[in-house]
XYZ file of C-alpha atoms in Angstrom:
487
model
C -55.157 44.489 41.479
C -53.293 44.571 45.011
C -50.560 41.914 43.785
C -49.753 43.741 40.572
C -49.221 47.141 42.489
C -46.904 45.490 44.985
C -45.036 43.540 42.446
C -44.396 46.637 40.106
C -43.418 48.837 43.036
C -40.884 46.345 44.424
C -39.490 45.737 40.651
C -39.012 49.495 40.372
C -37.283 49.730 43.647
C -34.913 46.810 43.204
C -33.897 48.089 39.698
C -32.955 51.580 41.072
C -31.209 50.652 44.156
C -29.504 47.446 43.290
C -26.334 49.462 43.087
C -26.988 51.627 46.192
C -26.742 49.888 49.689
C -27.219 52.932 51.556
C -30.471 53.732 49.823
C -32.037 50.431 51.117
C -32.054 51.640 54.717
C -34.621 54.502 53.391
C -36.419 51.910 51.542
C -37.060 49.781 54.491
C -39.061 52.331 56.172
C -41.787 52.442 53.518
C -44.413 49.964 52.777
C -46.198 49.823 49.367
C -49.050 47.240 50.557
C -50.124 49.784 53.495
C -50.522 52.575 50.703
C -52.566 50.420 48.459
C -54.790 49.011 51.032
C -55.547 52.524 52.564
C -57.382 53.323 49.392
C -59.821 50.136 49.734
C -63.053 50.803 51.793
C -63.099 47.674 53.779
C -66.818 48.362 55.110
C -68.000 47.876 51.459
C -66.699 44.570 51.258
C -68.695 41.267 52.133
C -67.249 38.772 54.884
C -65.878 36.345 51.891
C -64.410 39.486 50.204
C -62.835 40.753 53.078
C -61.491 37.312 54.204
C -59.900 37.023 50.682
C -58.443 40.405 50.701
C -56.994 39.806 54.211
C -55.353 36.678 52.864
C -54.073 38.545 49.816
C -52.510 41.178 51.973
C -50.915 38.817 54.271
C -49.408 36.874 51.351
C -48.411 40.221 49.595
C -46.661 41.371 52.950
C -44.513 38.013 53.308
C -43.473 38.267 49.669
C -42.583 42.213 50.151
C -40.769 41.273 53.528
C -38.764 38.349 51.604
C -38.046 40.803 48.491
C -36.461 43.535 51.005
C -34.375 41.077 52.875
C -33.350 39.638 49.685
C -32.330 43.096 48.273
C -30.617 43.912 51.676
C -28.511 40.818 51.362
C -27.583 41.680 47.641
C -26.491 44.973 48.887
C -24.378 43.516 51.617
C -22.579 41.153 48.939
C -22.155 44.122 46.665
C -20.339 46.097 49.663
C -18.124 43.202 50.855
C -18.327 40.538 48.426
C -19.356 36.874 48.811
C -18.664 35.765 52.448
C -19.546 32.670 54.302
C -21.334 34.507 57.028
C -23.357 32.790 59.994
C -25.880 35.572 60.377
C -26.084 37.046 56.867
C -29.740 37.941 56.913
C -29.439 39.825 60.321
C -26.109 41.510 59.439
C -27.615 42.656 56.144
C -30.375 44.339 57.926
C -28.124 45.856 60.561
C -25.417 47.272 58.322
C -28.105 48.804 56.035
C -29.837 50.566 58.945
C -26.343 51.907 60.074
C -25.445 52.708 56.443
C -22.690 50.439 56.449
C -20.654 52.327 59.101
C -18.287 50.372 60.807
C -19.226 48.951 64.333
C -15.592 47.859 65.531
C -13.705 51.172 65.723
C -13.060 50.380 69.510
C -9.755 48.305 68.950
C -9.440 47.533 72.821
C -12.840 45.892 72.793
C -11.808 44.158 69.290
C -8.768 42.770 70.901
C -10.620 41.787 74.013
C -13.423 40.003 72.099
C -10.902 38.003 69.612
C -8.922 36.660 72.718
C -12.378 35.291 74.305
C -13.505 33.944 70.899
C -10.065 32.240 70.212
C -10.195 30.785 73.887
C -13.771 29.414 72.989
C -12.476 28.012 69.557
C -9.486 26.272 71.286
C -11.904 24.296 73.502
C -12.870 22.374 70.350
C -16.897 22.839 70.873
C -17.527 24.179 67.360
C -16.039 23.563 64.009
C -17.924 26.550 62.677
C -16.668 29.067 65.203
C -13.095 28.013 64.267
C -13.802 28.578 60.534
C -14.989 32.177 61.393
C -11.828 32.991 63.459
C -9.730 31.589 60.447
C -11.714 33.904 58.161
C -11.214 36.919 60.294
C -7.447 36.243 60.395
C -7.305 36.079 56.734
C -9.297 39.435 56.256
C -7.620 41.300 59.143
C -4.836 42.673 56.717
C -7.283 44.142 54.289
C -9.423 45.549 57.179
C -12.300 47.951 56.166
C -16.075 46.759 55.988
C -15.332 43.422 54.984
C -13.423 42.783 58.256
C -15.989 44.632 60.161
C -18.632 42.428 59.014
C -16.822 39.213 59.693
C -16.131 40.462 63.208
C -19.803 41.330 63.780
C -20.618 37.693 62.374
C -18.175 36.044 64.680
C -19.440 38.328 67.684
C -22.964 37.033 67.271
C -21.890 33.754 67.330
C -19.985 34.420 70.788
C -22.919 36.634 72.006
C -25.248 33.611 71.833
C -22.661 31.312 73.251
C -21.672 33.497 76.358
C -25.315 34.495 77.085
C -26.707 30.821 77.109
C -23.579 28.746 78.477
C -25.111 28.827 81.829
C -28.102 26.791 81.053
C -26.473 24.883 78.398
C -23.179 23.748 79.860
C -23.998 20.243 80.239
C -24.968 19.895 76.705
C -22.259 22.006 75.051
C -19.159 21.489 76.953
C -19.150 17.646 77.543
C -19.416 16.182 73.982
C -18.085 16.812 70.372
C -19.532 19.787 68.263
C -23.018 19.839 70.142
C -22.656 23.586 70.294
C -24.564 25.045 67.317
C -24.778 29.051 67.072
C -28.235 30.339 66.988
C -29.241 34.120 66.451
C -29.055 36.051 69.951
C -32.164 37.242 71.414
C -33.238 40.711 70.136
C -32.551 42.129 73.656
C -29.226 41.147 73.642
C -28.496 42.331 70.072
C -29.884 45.915 71.100
C -27.501 45.937 74.275
C -24.670 45.489 71.922
C -25.740 48.146 69.416
C -26.288 50.473 72.271
C -22.814 49.791 73.603
C -21.493 50.617 70.225
C -23.261 53.812 69.993
C -22.540 54.957 73.521
C -18.884 54.047 73.126
C -19.043 51.413 75.940
C -18.142 48.397 73.820
C -15.171 47.405 75.770
C -17.161 47.222 79.086
C -20.025 45.286 77.263
C -17.590 42.586 75.809
C -15.715 42.336 79.285
C -19.050 41.859 80.848
C -19.797 38.759 78.543
C -16.734 36.969 80.232
C -16.404 35.612 83.689
C -14.965 37.034 86.689
C -13.578 33.396 87.604
C -9.770 33.950 88.479
C -9.023 30.335 87.400
C -10.810 31.004 83.926
C -8.379 34.079 83.609
C -5.112 32.408 84.486
C -6.002 29.390 82.443
C -6.548 31.211 79.099
C -3.418 33.125 79.890
C -1.372 30.072 80.102
C -2.868 28.579 76.803
C -0.729 30.548 74.516
C 2.680 29.021 75.891
C 1.307 25.490 75.075
C 0.887 26.137 71.433
C 3.698 25.636 68.932
C 3.833 25.203 65.194
C 3.291 21.433 65.793
C 0.084 22.056 67.420
C -1.255 22.326 71.256
C 0.182 20.017 73.922
C -2.129 17.446 75.509
C -2.167 19.467 78.598
C -3.082 22.487 76.911
C -5.776 20.646 75.138
C -7.426 19.776 78.625
C -6.797 23.313 79.759
C -8.548 24.793 76.472
C -11.731 22.899 77.172
C -11.747 23.141 81.099
C -11.402 26.996 80.700
C -14.958 27.043 79.113
C -16.208 24.777 81.877
C -14.859 27.502 84.434
C -16.898 30.172 82.727
C -20.281 28.572 84.325
C -19.098 29.224 87.891
C -18.465 32.706 89.434
C -15.232 33.574 91.356
C -15.031 31.637 94.869
C -16.759 33.999 96.980
C -20.037 32.648 98.180
C -21.767 29.443 97.915
C -21.033 25.717 97.935
C -18.660 24.465 95.181
C -18.505 20.844 94.375
C -15.845 19.921 91.605
C -17.239 16.335 90.783
C -13.964 14.894 89.508
C -12.211 16.223 92.693
C -14.455 14.609 95.001
C -14.408 17.632 97.065
C -16.985 20.316 98.452
C -15.841 23.839 99.330
C -18.102 26.098 101.173
C -17.404 30.012 100.909
C -18.636 32.857 102.954
C -17.586 36.589 101.873
C -14.491 35.034 100.018
C -13.726 33.067 103.265
C -13.419 29.116 103.059
C -15.499 27.942 106.039
C -15.898 24.429 105.268
C -14.097 21.826 103.121
C -15.476 18.147 102.747
C -14.781 15.125 100.818
C -17.777 14.092 98.811
C -19.130 10.794 96.925
C -20.504 11.636 93.577
C -22.459 9.684 90.833
C -20.915 6.769 89.403
C -20.150 6.461 85.653
C -23.555 4.872 84.806
C -25.336 7.504 86.876
C -23.333 10.734 86.611
C -23.853 13.785 88.779
C -24.808 16.506 86.439
C -23.288 19.971 86.183
C -25.877 22.326 87.557
C -26.661 25.365 89.536
C -29.165 25.725 92.199
C -29.743 27.106 95.626
C -30.164 25.269 98.969
C -33.898 25.712 100.298
C -34.016 23.495 103.253
C -32.253 21.180 105.847
C -34.059 18.163 106.590
C -33.075 16.170 109.627
C -33.846 12.428 109.818
C -34.834 12.366 106.262
C -36.635 9.065 105.103
C -35.583 7.780 101.771
C -37.654 7.342 98.525
C -35.800 5.064 96.356
C -35.441 6.754 92.631
C -37.473 4.536 90.179
C -34.424 3.762 88.138
C -32.470 2.513 91.385
C -35.486 0.294 92.410
C -35.953 -1.407 88.923
C -32.224 -1.832 88.275
C -30.826 -2.521 91.610
C -33.408 -3.309 94.448
C -35.954 -5.419 92.776
C -33.468 -8.127 91.316
C -32.355 -8.536 94.918
C -35.810 -8.788 96.144
C -36.627 -11.393 93.608
C -33.708 -13.506 94.807
C -34.634 -12.724 98.548
C -37.692 -10.967 99.607
C -36.149 -10.762 103.183
C -33.785 -8.249 101.530
C -36.563 -5.771 102.228
C -36.497 -6.152 106.000
C -32.496 -6.491 106.280
C -32.318 -2.988 104.698
C -35.146 -1.291 106.374
C -37.152 -1.045 103.192
C -41.104 -0.612 103.077
C -42.997 -1.560 100.196
C -45.746 0.737 99.679
C -48.702 0.985 97.113
C -50.129 4.060 95.658
C -52.357 4.738 98.860
C -49.352 4.356 101.162
C -50.326 1.001 102.465
C -47.422 -1.413 103.407
C -47.370 -4.605 101.318
C -45.575 -7.617 102.515
C -42.646 -8.479 100.364
C -43.528 -12.257 100.496
C -46.990 -11.616 99.321
C -45.783 -10.447 95.848
C -45.522 -12.897 93.132
C -42.035 -11.833 91.895
C -42.139 -13.917 88.690
C -44.849 -11.731 87.304
C -42.836 -8.365 88.062
C -41.452 -6.877 85.059
C -39.082 -4.079 84.149
C -41.319 -1.538 85.965
C -42.044 -2.147 89.693
C -45.595 -1.101 90.453
C -44.727 -0.106 94.090
C -42.670 2.537 95.932
C -39.781 1.445 98.077
C -38.960 3.665 101.181
C -36.590 3.805 103.984
C -37.704 5.076 107.473
C -36.090 8.368 109.056
C -33.134 7.787 111.235
C -31.989 4.566 109.216
C -32.159 5.510 105.575
C -29.604 5.872 102.907
C -29.461 9.677 103.424
C -28.126 9.240 106.637
C -28.938 12.195 109.272
C -29.346 15.170 106.954
C -30.662 15.973 103.438
C -29.885 19.366 101.835
C -32.613 20.241 99.480
C -32.147 22.516 96.325
C -34.548 22.686 93.309
C -33.374 20.377 90.474
C -34.945 18.821 87.500
C -33.019 15.858 87.941
C -33.935 15.311 91.656
C -30.286 16.001 92.579
C -29.535 16.989 96.418
C -26.697 16.968 98.940
C -27.053 14.508 101.864
C -25.297 12.371 104.556
C -24.700 8.762 104.557
C -24.609 6.002 107.074
C -21.538 4.603 105.470
C -18.904 6.974 106.165
C -16.099 4.428 105.553
C -16.506 5.159 101.628
C -15.048 8.601 102.194
C -11.452 6.901 102.679
C -11.504 5.565 99.048
C -9.572 7.374 96.500
C -12.235 6.794 93.834
C -15.361 8.096 95.079
C -17.713 7.955 92.088
C -19.966 5.793 93.843
C -23.424 7.196 94.202
C -26.589 7.189 91.918
C -26.213 10.754 90.935
C -26.669 12.786 94.355
C -23.719 14.306 96.514
C -23.056 12.462 99.734
C -21.068 14.930 101.986
C -18.661 13.617 104.633
C -18.923 16.618 106.779
C -22.782 16.903 106.518
C -23.164 17.306 110.392
C -20.980 20.484 110.129
C -22.761 21.862 107.222
C -26.108 21.262 108.985
C -24.743 22.911 112.068
C -24.015 26.112 110.243
C -27.299 26.229 108.456
C -29.438 25.024 111.536
C -27.743 27.802 113.664
C -28.725 30.490 111.257
C -32.436 28.946 111.456
C -32.311 29.600 115.120
C -31.612 26.041 116.171
C -29.289 25.509 119.135
C -26.869 22.539 119.477
C -29.289 21.031 121.967
C -32.363 21.479 119.684
C -30.234 19.488 116.764
C -29.157 16.655 119.256
C -32.670 16.253 120.661
C -34.385 16.262 116.957
C -31.738 13.605 115.762
C -32.299 11.406 118.988
C -36.123 11.505 118.056
C -35.604 10.254 114.660
C -38.677 12.238 113.526
C -38.284 14.044 110.161
C -37.939 18.036 110.795
C -36.916 20.569 108.413
C -35.766 24.053 108.502
C -35.645 26.581 105.732
C -32.256 27.828 104.914
C -31.975 31.667 105.760
C -28.944 32.606 104.040
C -28.129 32.799 100.315
C -26.413 29.569 99.347
C -25.993 29.133 95.742
C -24.939 25.515 94.837
C -22.594 24.733 91.811
C -22.113 21.248 90.714
C -19.318 21.629 88.144
C -16.696 19.468 86.251
C -13.188 20.696 85.680
C -10.198 18.447 85.576
C -7.412 20.985 84.589
C -6.827 24.616 85.406
C -4.175 27.006 86.259
C -3.836 28.461 89.800
C -1.008 30.855 90.752
C 1.303 29.564 87.888
C 0.559 25.978 88.951
C -1.155 23.621 86.312
C -3.684 21.347 88.302
C -4.836 18.206 86.455
C -7.437 15.703 87.897
C -8.538 12.199 86.376
C -11.465 12.645 83.842
C -13.773 10.251 85.665
C -16.559 10.468 83.170
C -14.258 10.568 80.094
C -15.733 14.340 79.198
C -12.458 15.606 77.852
C -11.831 12.948 75.383
C -15.424 13.356 74.060
C -14.515 16.875 72.917
C -12.694 17.010 69.596
C -10.236 19.997 68.330
C -8.452 18.390 65.402
C -9.479 20.938 62.819
C -8.101 24.115 64.602
C -5.471 26.443 63.111
C -3.620 26.864 66.224
C -1.333 29.486 64.899
C -4.513 31.512 64.494
C -5.682 30.810 68.052
C -2.232 31.736 69.382
C -2.077 34.880 67.597
C -5.411 36.004 69.297
C -4.783 34.753 72.805
């Protein structure tokens, strides 16, 4: 009974509304299933009958929803023709709800969005986004609803990208075509539609970009590097690195480490208070792109060797010479913290996974005098080192992933002073070789980023691509004339 009612109702609606897109918005508010179910007295049904009816209702509701969605998409095609859309189901629903009114009447907002989208396409991170930009360019002369829908389709792509790039930078911006657009969160979609309704679209689009001045200068310079023959090699580097600049704010507050520059900069209220050379991860153990905040400073930190380093580096040396442990201040500890004599271990039986922990005592560890902790899923942090001679090297990709700071004593001095430490206390704690920590009092965001090319005050800066990330991103299928048109 129920299935027949729903099918006949849906069929009648589909026949009457197939040529009327606007009428679908009204139809979407009704529910044939609910009207049918309300006439059934559920209390008179047995548990088995009720379960069967509930399953039938659920099945019919799903079918009805699918029929509604199919009709909405048919109506959209009727209005604009067949278009290759990334978000057809969502757009069919949105435009029906708005009775096919144009959402992009603010031309300044449209121009701002297309500039940002073209800059994104130029980076080469998404072939699909490049196709969307090309579709827009071809439909621009015609304009109207078709162009408006294509704009919205591309904007949903950009909305998802811009609201998730901070969390996904390492995955999206350092390999070829790893970015795949998904439907933005409902909250973000509603923010966009609210901005359209309240005539605040330009401000909303600008808010999706970044305040980083290097980003703005870099994308402004891109247009001059594009010609009929394509984009210059420097322009290609600038295009992808511009997107990498999106993940960091302007240089105003916080610790900024640009991995390929081997440099740390510490800003307070827009003023550079400390600049230091650093050592970053070697190519095999790369320092990740990440954002965190300093939590505490540890004076005289012990060093617990990471599992990978133990298995790959330390154990092979211990197998050759167990005396290597004492020579480097290593303690071998079991799961209960008991010390194990390296000469008592049968090294021939040790496989790929060492069953013990390796630790260096405070004051003599590989972390030097200071460790700067920050939450990190990769166990990455900043620290001192006893081997300061390495900072004189030009190539400083030498660590196992963490960042060694040449001026760690000065950085610790700033943070410990804020925590109430005097210079005398700092000196005495260091001399004691006892591990002591102090919570960081001020707000100190930390940005580890990877940018090899940018524009600053008209000057193009280029750094070595130490991890070969730039060459991993492909942008060979981009229509550069289209990109230049919108930049």
